[in-house]
PDB file of C-alpha atoms (C1' of nucleotides) in Angstrom:
ATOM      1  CA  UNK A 603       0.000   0.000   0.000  1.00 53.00           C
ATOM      2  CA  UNK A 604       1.158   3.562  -0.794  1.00 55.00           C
ATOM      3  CA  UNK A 605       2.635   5.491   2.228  1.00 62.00           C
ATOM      4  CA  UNK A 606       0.640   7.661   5.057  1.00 71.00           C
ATOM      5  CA  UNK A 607       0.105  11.299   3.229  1.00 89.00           C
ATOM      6  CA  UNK A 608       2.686  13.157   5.361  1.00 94.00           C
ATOM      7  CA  UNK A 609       1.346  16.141   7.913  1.00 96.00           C
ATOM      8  CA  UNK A 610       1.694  19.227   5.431  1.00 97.00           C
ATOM      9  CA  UNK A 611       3.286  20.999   7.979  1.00 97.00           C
ATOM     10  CA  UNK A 612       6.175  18.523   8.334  1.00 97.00           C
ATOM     11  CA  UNK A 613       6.435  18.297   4.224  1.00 98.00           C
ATOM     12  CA  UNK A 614       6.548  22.017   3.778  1.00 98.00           C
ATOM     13  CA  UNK A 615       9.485  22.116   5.870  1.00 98.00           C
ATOM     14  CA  UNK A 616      11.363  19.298   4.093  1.00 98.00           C
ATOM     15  CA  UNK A 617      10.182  21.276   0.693  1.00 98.00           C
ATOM     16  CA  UNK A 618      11.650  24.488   1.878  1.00 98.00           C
ATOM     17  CA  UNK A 619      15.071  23.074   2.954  1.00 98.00           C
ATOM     18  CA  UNK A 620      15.700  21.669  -0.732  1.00 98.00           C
ATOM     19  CA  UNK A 621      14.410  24.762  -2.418  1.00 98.00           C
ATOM     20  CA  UNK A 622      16.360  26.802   0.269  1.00 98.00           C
ATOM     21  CA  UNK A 623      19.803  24.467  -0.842  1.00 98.00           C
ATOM     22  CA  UNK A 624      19.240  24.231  -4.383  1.00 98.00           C
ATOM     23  CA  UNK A 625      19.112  27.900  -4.543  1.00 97.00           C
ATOM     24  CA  UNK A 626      22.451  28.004  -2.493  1.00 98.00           C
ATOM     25  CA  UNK A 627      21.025  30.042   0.669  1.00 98.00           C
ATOM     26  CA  UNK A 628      21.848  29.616   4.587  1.00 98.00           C
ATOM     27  CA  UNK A 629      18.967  30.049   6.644  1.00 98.00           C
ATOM     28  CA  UNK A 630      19.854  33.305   8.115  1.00 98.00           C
ATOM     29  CA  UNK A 631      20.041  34.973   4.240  1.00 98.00           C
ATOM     30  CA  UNK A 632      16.866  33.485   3.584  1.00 98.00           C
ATOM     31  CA  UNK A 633      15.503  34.904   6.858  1.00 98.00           C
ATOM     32  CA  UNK A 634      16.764  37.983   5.768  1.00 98.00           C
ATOM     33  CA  UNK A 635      15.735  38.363   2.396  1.00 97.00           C
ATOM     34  CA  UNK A 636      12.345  36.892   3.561  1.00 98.00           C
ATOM     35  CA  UNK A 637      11.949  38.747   6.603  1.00 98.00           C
ATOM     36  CA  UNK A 638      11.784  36.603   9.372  1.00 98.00           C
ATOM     37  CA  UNK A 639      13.767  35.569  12.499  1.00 98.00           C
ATOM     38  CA  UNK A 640      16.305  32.781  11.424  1.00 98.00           C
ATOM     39  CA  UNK A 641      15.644  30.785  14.508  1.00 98.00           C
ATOM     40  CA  UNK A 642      11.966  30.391  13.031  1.00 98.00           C
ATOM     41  CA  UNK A 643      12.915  29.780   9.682  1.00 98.00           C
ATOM     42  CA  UNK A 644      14.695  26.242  11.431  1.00 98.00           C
ATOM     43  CA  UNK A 645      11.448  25.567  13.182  1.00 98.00           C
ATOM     44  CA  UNK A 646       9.786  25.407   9.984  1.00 98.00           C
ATOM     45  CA  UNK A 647      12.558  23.563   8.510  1.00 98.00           C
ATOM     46  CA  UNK A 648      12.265  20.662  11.157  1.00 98.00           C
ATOM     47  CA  UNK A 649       8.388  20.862  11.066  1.00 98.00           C
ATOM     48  CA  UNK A 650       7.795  22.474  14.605  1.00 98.00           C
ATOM     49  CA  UNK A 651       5.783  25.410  13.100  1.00 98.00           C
ATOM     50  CA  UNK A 652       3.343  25.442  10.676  1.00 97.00           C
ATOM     51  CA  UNK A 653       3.469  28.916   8.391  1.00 98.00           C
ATOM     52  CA  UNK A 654       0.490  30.906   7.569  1.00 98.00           C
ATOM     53  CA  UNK A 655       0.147  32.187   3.944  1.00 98.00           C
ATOM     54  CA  UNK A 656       1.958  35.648   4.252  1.00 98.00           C
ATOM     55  CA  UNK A 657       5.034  33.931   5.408  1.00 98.00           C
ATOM     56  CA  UNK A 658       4.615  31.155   2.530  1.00 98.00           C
ATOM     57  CA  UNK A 659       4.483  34.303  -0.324  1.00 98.00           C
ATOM     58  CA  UNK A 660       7.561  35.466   1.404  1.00 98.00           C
ATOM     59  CA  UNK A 661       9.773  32.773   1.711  1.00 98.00           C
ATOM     60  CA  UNK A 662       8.739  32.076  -2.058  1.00 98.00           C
ATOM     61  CA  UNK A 663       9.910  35.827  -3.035  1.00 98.00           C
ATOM     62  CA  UNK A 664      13.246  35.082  -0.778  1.00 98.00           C
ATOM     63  CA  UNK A 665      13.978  31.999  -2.654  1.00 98.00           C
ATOM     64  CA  UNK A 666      12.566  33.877  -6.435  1.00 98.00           C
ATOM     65  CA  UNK A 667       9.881  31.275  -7.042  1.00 98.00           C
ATOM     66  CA  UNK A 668       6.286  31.291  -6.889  1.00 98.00           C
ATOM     67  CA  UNK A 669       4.239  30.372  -3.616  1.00 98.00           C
ATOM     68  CA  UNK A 670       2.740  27.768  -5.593  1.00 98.00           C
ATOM     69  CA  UNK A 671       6.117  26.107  -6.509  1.00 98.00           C
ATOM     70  CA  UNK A 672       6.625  26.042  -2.673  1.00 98.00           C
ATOM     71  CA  UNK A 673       3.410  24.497  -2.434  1.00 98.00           C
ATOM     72  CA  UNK A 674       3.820  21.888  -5.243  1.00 98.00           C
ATOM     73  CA  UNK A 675       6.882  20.863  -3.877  1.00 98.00           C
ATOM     74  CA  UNK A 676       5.427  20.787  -0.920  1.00 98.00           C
ATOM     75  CA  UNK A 677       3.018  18.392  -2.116  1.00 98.00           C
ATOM     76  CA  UNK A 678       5.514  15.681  -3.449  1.00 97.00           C
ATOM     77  CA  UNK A 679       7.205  15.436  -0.240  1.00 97.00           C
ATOM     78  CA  UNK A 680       3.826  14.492   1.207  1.00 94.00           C
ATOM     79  CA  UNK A 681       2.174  12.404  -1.439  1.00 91.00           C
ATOM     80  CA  UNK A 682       5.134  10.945  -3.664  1.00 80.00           C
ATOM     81  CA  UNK A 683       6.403   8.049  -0.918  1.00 64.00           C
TER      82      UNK A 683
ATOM     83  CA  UNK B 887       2.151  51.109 -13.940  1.00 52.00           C
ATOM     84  CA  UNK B 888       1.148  47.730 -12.542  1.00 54.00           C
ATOM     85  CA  UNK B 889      -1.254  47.516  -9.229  1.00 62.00           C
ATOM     86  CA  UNK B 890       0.118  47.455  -6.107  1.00 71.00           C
ATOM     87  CA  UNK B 891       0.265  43.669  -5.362  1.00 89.00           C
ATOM     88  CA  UNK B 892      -2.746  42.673  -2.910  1.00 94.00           C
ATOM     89  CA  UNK B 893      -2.392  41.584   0.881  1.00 97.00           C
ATOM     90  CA  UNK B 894      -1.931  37.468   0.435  1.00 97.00           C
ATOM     91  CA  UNK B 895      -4.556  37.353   2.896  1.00 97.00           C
ATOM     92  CA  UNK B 896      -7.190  39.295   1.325  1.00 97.00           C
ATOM     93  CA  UNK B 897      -5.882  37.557  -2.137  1.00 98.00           C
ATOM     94  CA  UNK B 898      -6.653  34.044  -0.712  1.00 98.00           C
ATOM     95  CA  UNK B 899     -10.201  35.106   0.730  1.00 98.00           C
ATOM     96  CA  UNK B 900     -11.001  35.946  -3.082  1.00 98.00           C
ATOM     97  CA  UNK B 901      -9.961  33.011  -4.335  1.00 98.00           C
ATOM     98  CA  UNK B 902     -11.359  30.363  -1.830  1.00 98.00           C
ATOM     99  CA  UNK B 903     -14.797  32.196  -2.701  1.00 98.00           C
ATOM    100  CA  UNK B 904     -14.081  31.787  -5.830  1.00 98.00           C
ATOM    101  CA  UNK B 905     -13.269  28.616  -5.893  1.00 98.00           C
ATOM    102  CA  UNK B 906     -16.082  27.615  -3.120  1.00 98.00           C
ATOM    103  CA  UNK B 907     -19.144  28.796  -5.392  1.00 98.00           C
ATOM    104  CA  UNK B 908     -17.698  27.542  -8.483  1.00 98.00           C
ATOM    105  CA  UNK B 909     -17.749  23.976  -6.276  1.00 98.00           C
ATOM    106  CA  UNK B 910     -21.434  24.650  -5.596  1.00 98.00           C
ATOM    107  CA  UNK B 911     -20.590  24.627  -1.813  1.00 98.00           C
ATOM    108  CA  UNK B 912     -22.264  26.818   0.883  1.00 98.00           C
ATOM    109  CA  UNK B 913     -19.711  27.915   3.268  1.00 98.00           C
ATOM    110  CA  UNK B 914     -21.875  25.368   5.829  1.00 98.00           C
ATOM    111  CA  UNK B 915     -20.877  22.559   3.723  1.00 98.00           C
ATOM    112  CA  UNK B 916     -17.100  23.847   2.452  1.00 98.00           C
ATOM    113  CA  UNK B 917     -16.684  23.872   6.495  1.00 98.00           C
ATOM    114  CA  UNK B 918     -17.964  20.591   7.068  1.00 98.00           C
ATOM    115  CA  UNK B 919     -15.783  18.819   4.621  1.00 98.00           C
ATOM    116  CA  UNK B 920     -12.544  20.615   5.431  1.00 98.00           C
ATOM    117  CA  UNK B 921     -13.602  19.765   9.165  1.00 98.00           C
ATOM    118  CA  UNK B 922     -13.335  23.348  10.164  1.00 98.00           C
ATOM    119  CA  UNK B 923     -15.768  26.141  11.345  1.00 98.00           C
ATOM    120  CA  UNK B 924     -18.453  27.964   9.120  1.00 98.00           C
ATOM    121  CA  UNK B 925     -17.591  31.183  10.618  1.00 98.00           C
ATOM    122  CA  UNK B 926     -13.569  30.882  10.266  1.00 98.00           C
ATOM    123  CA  UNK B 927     -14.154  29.977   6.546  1.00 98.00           C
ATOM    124  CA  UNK B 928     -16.139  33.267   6.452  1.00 98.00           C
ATOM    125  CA  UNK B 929     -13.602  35.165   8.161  1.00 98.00           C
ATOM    126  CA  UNK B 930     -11.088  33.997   5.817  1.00 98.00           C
ATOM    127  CA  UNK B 931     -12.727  34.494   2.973  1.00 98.00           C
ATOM    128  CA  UNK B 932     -13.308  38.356   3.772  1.00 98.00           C
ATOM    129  CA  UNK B 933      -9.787  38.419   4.603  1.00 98.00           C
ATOM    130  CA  UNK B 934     -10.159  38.703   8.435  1.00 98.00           C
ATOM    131  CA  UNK B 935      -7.834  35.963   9.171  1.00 98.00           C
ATOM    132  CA  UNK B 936      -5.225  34.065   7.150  1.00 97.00           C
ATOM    133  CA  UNK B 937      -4.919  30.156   7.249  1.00 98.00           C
ATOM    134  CA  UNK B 938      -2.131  28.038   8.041  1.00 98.00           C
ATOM    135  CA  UNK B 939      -0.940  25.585   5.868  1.00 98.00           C
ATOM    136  CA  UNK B 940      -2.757  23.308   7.370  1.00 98.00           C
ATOM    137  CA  UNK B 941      -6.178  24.502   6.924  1.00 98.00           C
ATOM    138  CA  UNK B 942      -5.063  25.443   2.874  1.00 98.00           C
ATOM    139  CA  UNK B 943      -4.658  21.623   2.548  1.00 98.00           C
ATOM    140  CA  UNK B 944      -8.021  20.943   4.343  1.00 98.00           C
ATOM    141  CA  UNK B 945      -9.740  23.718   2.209  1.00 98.00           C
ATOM    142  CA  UNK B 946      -8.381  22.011  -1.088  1.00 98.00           C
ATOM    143  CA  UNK B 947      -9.043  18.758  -0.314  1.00 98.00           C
ATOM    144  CA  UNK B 948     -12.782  19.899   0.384  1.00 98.00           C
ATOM    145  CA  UNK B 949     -12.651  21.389  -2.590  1.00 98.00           C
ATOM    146  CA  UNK B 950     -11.174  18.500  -4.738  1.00 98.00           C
ATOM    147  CA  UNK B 951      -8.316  20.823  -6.162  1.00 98.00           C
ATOM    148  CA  UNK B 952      -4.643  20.620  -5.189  1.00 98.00           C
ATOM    149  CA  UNK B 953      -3.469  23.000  -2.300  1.00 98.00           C
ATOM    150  CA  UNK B 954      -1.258  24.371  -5.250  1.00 98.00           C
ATOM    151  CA  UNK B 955      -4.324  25.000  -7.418  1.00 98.00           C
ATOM    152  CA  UNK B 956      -5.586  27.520  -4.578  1.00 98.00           C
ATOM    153  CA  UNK B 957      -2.425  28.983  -4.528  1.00 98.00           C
ATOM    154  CA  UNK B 958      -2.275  29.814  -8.304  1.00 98.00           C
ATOM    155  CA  UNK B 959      -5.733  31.208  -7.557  1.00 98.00           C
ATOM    156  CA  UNK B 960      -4.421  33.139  -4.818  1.00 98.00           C
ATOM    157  CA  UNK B 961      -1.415  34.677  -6.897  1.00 98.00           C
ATOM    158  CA  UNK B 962      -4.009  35.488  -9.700  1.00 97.00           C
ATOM    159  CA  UNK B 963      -5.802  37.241  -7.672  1.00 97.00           C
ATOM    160  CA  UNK B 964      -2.539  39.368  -5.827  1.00 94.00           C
ATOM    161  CA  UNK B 965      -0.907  39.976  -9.520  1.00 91.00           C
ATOM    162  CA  UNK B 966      -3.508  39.937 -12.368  1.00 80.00           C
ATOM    163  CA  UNK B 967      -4.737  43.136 -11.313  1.00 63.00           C
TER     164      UNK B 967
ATOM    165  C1'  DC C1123     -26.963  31.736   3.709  1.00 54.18           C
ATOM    166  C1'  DT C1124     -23.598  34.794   5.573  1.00 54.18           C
ATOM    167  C1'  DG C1125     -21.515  38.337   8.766  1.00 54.18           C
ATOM    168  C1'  DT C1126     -20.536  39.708  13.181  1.00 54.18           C
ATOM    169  C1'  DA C1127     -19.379  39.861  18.087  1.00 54.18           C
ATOM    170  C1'  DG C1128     -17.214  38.622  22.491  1.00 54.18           C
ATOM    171  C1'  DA C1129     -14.657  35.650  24.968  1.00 54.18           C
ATOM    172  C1'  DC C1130     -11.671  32.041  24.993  1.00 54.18           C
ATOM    173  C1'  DT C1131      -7.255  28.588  24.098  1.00 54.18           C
ATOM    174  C1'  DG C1132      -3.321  27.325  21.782  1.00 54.18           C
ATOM    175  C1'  DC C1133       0.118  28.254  18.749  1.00 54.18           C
ATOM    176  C1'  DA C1134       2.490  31.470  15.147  1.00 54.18           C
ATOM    177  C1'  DG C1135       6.230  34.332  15.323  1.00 54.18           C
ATOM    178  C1'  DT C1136       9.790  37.308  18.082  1.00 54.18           C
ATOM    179  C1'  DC C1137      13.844  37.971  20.898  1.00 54.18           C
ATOM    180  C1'  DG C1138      18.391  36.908  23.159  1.00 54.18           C
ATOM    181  C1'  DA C1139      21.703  33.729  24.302  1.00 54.18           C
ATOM    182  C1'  DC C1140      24.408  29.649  23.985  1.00 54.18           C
ATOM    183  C1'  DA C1141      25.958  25.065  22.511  1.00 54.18           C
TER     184       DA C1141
ATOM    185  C1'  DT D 576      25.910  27.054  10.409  1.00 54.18           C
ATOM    186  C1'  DT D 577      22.044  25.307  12.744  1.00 54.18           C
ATOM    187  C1'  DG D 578      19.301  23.793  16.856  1.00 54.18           C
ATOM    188  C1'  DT D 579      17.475  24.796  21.191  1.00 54.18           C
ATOM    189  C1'  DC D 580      15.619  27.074  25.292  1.00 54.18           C
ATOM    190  C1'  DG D 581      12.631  30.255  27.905  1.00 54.18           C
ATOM    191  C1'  DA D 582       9.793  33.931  27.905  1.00 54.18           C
ATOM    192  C1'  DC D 583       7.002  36.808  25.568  1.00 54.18           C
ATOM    193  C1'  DT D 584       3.009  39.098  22.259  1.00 54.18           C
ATOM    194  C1'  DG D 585      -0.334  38.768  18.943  1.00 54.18           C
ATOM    195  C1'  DC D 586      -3.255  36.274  16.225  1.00 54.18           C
ATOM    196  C1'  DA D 587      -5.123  31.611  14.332  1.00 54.18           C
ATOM    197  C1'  DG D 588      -8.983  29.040  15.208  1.00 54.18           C
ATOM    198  C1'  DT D 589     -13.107  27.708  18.376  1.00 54.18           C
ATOM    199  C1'  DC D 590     -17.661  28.360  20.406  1.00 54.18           C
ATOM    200  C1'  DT D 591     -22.256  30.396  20.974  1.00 54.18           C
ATOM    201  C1'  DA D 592     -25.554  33.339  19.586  1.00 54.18           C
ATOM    202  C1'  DC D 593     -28.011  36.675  16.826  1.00 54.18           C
ATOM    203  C1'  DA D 594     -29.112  39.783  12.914  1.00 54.18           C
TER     204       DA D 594
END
DNA sequence: CTGTAGACTGCAGTCGACA
DNA sequence: TTGTCGACTGCAGTCTACA
């Protein structure tokens, strides 16, 4: 049988890290450019917070993608496996 | 010159309404399905309060539409216009 | 059918410091 | 570079009730 779907929350942060490493950011630029604390950019990361949508469109304009990309990737981390 | 880009709150509240009466859903029964309460779906979609990612997933699966399908409504409605 | 209102609980999000 | 901890503020989300 195919896997569990995986709590969004803990997908989105698994989604984020690899868009945040692909583009070649540490969490404190991201923070930066996103405007947010780095400490809570790591809770995200490891799934301990769940973001609303204003921080979702600004991580996405940090990392120059769309919020939806965010969200699609999002979605293979919790559906594919 | 382009519009100012609209508050991703007030964005998303347009296009879960949107979305919502082009389902044929009351809010009664888009609450119901996405297990969450009639008045917070109307409070989001007047842009009272913004949802977590959690309740976007909820929403969208109530909806039968990807969470990312809400979000390319959502950036419609902050950018095309 | 939808908006609103007041009061409430838990968590989103901040801040500073240290491993 | 990232995780964690404690303490804090504001808001996400609930509940009940009424226009």
């Amino acid at each position: 049988m195919l896997g569990e779907s995986l709590d969004p929350k803990i997908a989105f942060g698994k989604a984020l890290r690899r868009l945040r490493k692909q583009a070649g950011f540490t969490q404190e630029q991201l923070a930066l450019e996103a405007d947010i604390r780095r400490t809570y950019v790591s809770l995200i990361e490891l799934g301990q917070n769940q973001p609303t949508i204003t921080v979702i469109f600004r991580l996405a304009k940090a990392l120059r993608c769309l919020p939806s990309d965010l969200i699609i990737e999002t979605e293979k981390e919790c559906w594919l496996q």
